[in-house]
Structures are given as C-alpha cells and as structure tokens.
PDB file of C-alpha atoms in Angstrom:
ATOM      1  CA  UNK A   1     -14.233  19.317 -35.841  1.00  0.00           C
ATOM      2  CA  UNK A   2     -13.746  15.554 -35.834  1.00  0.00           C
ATOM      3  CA  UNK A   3     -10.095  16.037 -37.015  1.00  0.00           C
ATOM      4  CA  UNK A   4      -9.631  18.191 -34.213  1.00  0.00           C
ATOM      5  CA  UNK A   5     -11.378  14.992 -32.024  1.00  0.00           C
ATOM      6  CA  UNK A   6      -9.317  12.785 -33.533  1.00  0.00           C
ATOM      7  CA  UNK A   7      -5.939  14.523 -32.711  1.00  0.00           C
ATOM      8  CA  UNK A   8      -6.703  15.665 -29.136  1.00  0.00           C
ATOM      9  CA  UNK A   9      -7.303  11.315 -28.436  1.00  0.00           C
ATOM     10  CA  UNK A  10      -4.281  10.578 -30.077  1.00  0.00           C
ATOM     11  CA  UNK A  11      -2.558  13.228 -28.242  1.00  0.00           C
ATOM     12  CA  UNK A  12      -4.300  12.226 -24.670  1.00  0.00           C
ATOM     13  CA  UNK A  13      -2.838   8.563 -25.944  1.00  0.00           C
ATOM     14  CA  UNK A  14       0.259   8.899 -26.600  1.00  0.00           C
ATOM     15  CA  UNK A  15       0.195  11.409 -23.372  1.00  0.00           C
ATOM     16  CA  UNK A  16      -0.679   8.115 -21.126  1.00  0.00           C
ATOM     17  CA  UNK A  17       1.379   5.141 -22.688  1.00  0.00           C
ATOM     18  CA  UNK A  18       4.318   8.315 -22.215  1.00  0.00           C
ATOM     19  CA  UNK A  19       3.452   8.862 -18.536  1.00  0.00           C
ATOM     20  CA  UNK A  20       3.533   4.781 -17.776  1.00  0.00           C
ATOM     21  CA  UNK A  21       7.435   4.521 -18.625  1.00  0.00           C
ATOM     22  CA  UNK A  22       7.779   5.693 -15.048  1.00  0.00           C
ATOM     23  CA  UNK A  23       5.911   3.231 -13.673  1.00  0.00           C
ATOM     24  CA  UNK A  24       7.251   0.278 -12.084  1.00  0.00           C
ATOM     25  CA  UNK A  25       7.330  -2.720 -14.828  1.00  0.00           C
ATOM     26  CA  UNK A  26       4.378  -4.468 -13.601  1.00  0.00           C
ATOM     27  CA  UNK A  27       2.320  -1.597 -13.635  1.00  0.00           C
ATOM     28  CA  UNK A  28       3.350  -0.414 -17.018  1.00  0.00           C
ATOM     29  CA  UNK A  29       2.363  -3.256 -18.660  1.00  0.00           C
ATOM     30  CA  UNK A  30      -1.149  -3.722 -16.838  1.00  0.00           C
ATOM     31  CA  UNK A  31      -1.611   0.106 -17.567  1.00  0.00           C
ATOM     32  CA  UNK A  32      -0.581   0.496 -20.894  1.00  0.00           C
ATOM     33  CA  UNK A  33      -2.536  -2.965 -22.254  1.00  0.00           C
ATOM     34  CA  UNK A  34      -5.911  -1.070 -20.185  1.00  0.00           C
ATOM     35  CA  UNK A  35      -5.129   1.964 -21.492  1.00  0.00           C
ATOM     36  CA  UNK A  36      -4.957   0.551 -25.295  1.00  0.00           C
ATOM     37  CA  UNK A  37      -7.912  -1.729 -24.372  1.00  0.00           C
ATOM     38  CA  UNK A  38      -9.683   1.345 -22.832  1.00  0.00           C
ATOM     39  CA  UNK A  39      -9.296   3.421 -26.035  1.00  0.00           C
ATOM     40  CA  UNK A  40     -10.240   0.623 -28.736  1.00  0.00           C
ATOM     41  CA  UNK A  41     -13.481  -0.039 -26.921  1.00  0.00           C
ATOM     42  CA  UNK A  42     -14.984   3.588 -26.961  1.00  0.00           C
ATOM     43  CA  UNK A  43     -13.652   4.399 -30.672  1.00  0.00           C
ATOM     44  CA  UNK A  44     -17.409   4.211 -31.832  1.00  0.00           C
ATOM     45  CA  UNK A  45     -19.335   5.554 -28.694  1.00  0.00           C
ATOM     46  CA  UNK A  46     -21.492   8.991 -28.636  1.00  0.00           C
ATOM     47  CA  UNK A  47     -19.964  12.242 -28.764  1.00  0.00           C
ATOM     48  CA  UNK A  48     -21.520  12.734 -25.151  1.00  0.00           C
ATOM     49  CA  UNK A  49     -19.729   9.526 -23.824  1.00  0.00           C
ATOM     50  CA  UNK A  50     -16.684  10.285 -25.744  1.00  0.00           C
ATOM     51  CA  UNK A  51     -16.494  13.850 -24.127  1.00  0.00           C
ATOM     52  CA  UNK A  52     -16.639  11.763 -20.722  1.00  0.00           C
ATOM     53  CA  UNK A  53     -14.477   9.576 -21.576  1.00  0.00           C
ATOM     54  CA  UNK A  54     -11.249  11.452 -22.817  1.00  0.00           C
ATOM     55  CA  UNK A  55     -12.081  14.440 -19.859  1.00  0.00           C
ATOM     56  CA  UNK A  56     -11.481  10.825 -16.928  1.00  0.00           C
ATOM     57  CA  UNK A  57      -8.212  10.409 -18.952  1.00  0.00           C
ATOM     58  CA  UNK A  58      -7.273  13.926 -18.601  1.00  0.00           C
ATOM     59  CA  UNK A  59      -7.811  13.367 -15.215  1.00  0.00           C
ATOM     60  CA  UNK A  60      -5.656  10.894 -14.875  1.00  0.00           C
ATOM     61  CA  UNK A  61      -3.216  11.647 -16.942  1.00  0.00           C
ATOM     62  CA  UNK A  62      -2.509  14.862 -15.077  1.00  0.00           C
ATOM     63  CA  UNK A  63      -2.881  12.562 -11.898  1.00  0.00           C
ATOM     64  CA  UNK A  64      -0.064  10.620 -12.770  1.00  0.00           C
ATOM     65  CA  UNK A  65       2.264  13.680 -14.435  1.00  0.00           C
ATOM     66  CA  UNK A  66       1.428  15.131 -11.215  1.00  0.00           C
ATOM     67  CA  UNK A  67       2.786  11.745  -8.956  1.00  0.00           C
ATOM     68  CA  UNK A  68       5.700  10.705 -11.621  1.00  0.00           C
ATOM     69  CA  UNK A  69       7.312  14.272 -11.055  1.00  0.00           C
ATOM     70  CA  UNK A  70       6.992  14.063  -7.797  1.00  0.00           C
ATOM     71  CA  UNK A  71       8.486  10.506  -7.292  1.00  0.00           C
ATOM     72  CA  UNK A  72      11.194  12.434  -9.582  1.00  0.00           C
ATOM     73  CA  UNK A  73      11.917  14.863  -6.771  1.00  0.00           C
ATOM     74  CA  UNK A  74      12.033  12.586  -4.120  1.00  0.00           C
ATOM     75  CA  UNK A  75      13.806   9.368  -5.652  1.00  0.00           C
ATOM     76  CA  UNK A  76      14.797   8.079  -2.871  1.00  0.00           C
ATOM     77  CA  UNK A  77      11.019   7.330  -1.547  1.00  0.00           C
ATOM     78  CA  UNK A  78       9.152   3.969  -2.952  1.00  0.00           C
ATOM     79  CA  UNK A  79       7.478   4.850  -5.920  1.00  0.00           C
ATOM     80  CA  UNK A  80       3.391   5.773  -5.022  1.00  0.00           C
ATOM     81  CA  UNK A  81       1.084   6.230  -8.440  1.00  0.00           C
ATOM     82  CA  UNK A  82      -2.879   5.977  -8.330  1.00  0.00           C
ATOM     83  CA  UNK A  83      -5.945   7.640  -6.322  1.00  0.00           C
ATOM     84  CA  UNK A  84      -8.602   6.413  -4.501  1.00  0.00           C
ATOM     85  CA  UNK A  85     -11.536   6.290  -6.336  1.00  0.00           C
ATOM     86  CA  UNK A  86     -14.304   8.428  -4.602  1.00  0.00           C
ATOM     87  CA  UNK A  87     -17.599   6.674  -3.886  1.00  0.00           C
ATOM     88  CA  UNK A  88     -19.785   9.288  -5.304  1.00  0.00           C
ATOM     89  CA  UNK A  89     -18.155   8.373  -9.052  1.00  0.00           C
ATOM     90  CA  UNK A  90     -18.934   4.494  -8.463  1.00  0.00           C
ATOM     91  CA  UNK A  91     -22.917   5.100  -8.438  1.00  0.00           C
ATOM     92  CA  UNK A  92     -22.127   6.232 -12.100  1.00  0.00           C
ATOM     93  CA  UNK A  93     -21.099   3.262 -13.478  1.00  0.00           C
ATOM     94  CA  UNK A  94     -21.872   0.874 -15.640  1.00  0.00           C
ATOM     95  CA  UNK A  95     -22.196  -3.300 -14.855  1.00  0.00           C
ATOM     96  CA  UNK A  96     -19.569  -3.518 -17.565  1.00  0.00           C
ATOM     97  CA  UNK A  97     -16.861  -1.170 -16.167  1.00  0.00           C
ATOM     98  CA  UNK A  98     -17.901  -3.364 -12.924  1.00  0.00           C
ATOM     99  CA  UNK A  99     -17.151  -6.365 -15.283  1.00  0.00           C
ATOM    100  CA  UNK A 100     -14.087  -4.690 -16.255  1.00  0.00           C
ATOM    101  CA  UNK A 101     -12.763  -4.304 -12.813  1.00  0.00           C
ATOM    102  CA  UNK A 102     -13.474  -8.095 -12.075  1.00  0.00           C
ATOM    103  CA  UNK A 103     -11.447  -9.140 -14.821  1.00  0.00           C
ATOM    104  CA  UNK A 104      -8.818  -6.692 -13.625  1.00  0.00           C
ATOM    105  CA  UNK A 105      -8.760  -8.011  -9.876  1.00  0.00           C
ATOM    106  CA  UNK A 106      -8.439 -12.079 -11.274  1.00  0.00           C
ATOM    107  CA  UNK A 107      -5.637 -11.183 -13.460  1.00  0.00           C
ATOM    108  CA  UNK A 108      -3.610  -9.457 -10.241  1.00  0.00           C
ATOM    109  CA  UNK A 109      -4.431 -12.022  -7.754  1.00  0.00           C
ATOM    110  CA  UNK A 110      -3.740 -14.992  -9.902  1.00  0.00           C
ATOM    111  CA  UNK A 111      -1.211 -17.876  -7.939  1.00  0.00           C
ATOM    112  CA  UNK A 112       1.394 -16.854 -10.681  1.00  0.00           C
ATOM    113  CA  UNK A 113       0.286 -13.450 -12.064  1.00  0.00           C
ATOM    114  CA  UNK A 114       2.428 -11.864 -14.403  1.00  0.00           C
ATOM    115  CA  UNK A 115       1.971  -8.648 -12.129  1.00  0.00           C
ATOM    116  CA  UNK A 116       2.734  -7.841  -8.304  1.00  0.00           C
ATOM    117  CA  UNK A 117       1.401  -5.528  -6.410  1.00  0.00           C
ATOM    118  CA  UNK A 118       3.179  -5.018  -3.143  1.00  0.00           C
ATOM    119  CA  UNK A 119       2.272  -3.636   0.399  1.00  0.00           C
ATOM    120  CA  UNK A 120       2.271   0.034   0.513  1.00  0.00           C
ATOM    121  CA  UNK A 121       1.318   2.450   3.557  1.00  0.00           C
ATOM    122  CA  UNK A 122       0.698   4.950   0.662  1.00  0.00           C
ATOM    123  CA  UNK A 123      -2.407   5.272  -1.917  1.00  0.00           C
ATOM    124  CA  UNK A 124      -2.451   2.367  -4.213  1.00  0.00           C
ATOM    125  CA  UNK A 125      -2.595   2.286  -8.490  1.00  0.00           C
ATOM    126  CA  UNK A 126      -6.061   2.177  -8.866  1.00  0.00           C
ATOM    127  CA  UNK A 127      -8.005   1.825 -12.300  1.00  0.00           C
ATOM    128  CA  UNK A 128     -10.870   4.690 -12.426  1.00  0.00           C
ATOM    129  CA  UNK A 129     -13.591   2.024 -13.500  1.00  0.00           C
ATOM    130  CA  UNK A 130     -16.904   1.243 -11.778  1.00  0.00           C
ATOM    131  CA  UNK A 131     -17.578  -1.238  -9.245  1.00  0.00           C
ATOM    132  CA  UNK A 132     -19.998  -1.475  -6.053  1.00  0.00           C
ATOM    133  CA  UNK A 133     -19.322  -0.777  -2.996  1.00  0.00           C
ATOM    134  CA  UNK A 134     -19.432  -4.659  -1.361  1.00  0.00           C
ATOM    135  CA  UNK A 135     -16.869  -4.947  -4.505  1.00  0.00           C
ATOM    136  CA  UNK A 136     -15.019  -1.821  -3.726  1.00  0.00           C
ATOM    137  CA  UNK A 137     -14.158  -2.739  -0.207  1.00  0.00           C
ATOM    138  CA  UNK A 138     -13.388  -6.311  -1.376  1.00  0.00           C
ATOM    139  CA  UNK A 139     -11.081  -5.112  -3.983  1.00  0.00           C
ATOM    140  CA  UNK A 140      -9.159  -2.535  -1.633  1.00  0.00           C
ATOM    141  CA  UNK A 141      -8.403  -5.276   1.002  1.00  0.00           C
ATOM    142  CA  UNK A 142      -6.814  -7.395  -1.949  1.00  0.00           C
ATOM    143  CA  UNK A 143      -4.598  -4.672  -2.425  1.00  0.00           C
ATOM    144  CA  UNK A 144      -3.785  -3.650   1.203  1.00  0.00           C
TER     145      UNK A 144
END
C-alpha cells in the first residue's frame, strides 16, 4: 500500500509541473515553485490529510488539463487558467493556508514582482488555499 501511495503522488506531481508548461511564464514559475512547496510540506501529514490533499490536486489538475486543451482549441483567445474558489471550501481552512495565501498575494503585488498578472474579463489563476472572506474579497480586487 504505501508504494502504491507513493507512486500515485509522484504521478499527480509530475502530472502538475507537466500541465504548467502551458501556462504563461509568470504563472509557471509561481505554480510550479507552489506546487513543489505544496508537496514538500505535506510529505509527513496523516493518511486522512494526505487523502485530502492529493484528491484538491486531482482537482486541479484535471481543472487545468481541462482549460490548457481548451486554450489549445481556441489559440487565438488570451490564455484563461484558474477557478474561483467557492466560499463554502474557505470555512475549511486552516490560518496557515490563510498564511499561505498572504505570502502569495505580497509576492504578486510587489513594486517589481518577478510575476504579472494582467486584467482579464475571464476567471483568474487562483491558488485553492484558505483565506477569509474580508481577505477573499480583498485578494480578488487585487487581481481584477
């Protein structure tokens, strides 16, 4: 069983950091530093936690298979990757995925980031992580 663990997170992995080469530079690099960040951190967690954890990155892996094939297909269109993140799943948080998110909106809105994020009329890259709401609504009119 745990070498069966072991290969479906190395799988999910390598499944992500794959999926990012379609994203715009930026975005690739923010995503695929979480993503390793993301992984190292919950290496020793609880099997209950870790089930959690890799079934939100199957989510959004298949998310963003689902949006890169699609930007594919339609080329021509600005690129559009990322989800809102529905307010029911924020109450299940944790202060440090809130922490997380913090950390995450300093490092884009820094004078000279090493990361843009541009105005879009379509749904914004957003990191599934936990935040309030006050923060929530702070952190989606950064990004609009």
């Amino acid at each position: 069983m745990p070498g069966t663990h072991v290969s479906r997170v190395r799988g999910l992995y390598r499944r992500i950091l794959q999926l990012h080469r379609v994203l715009p530079p930026d975005l690739k690099s923010l995503g695929d530093q979480y993503v390793k960040d993301e992984f190292r951190r919950h290496k020793t967690v609880g099997s209950d936690e870790a089930q959690r954890f890799l079934q939100e990155w199957e989510v959004y892996a298949s998310v963003l298979w689902e949006q890169a094939n699609e930007y594919r297909q339609n080329s021509t269109e600005r690129a559009c990757f990322g989800t809102s993140l529905p307010e029911e799943k924020l109450n299940d948080f944790r202060d440090e995925q809130i922490g997380q998110l913090q950390e995450l909106m300093r490092e884009t809105t820094k004078p000279n980031r090493q990361f843009s994020i541009t105005e879009s009329t379509k749904p914004k890259f957003y990191m599934w992580t936990r935040i309030t709401r006050r923060q929530l609504e702070n952190f989606r009119t950064l990004l609009e």
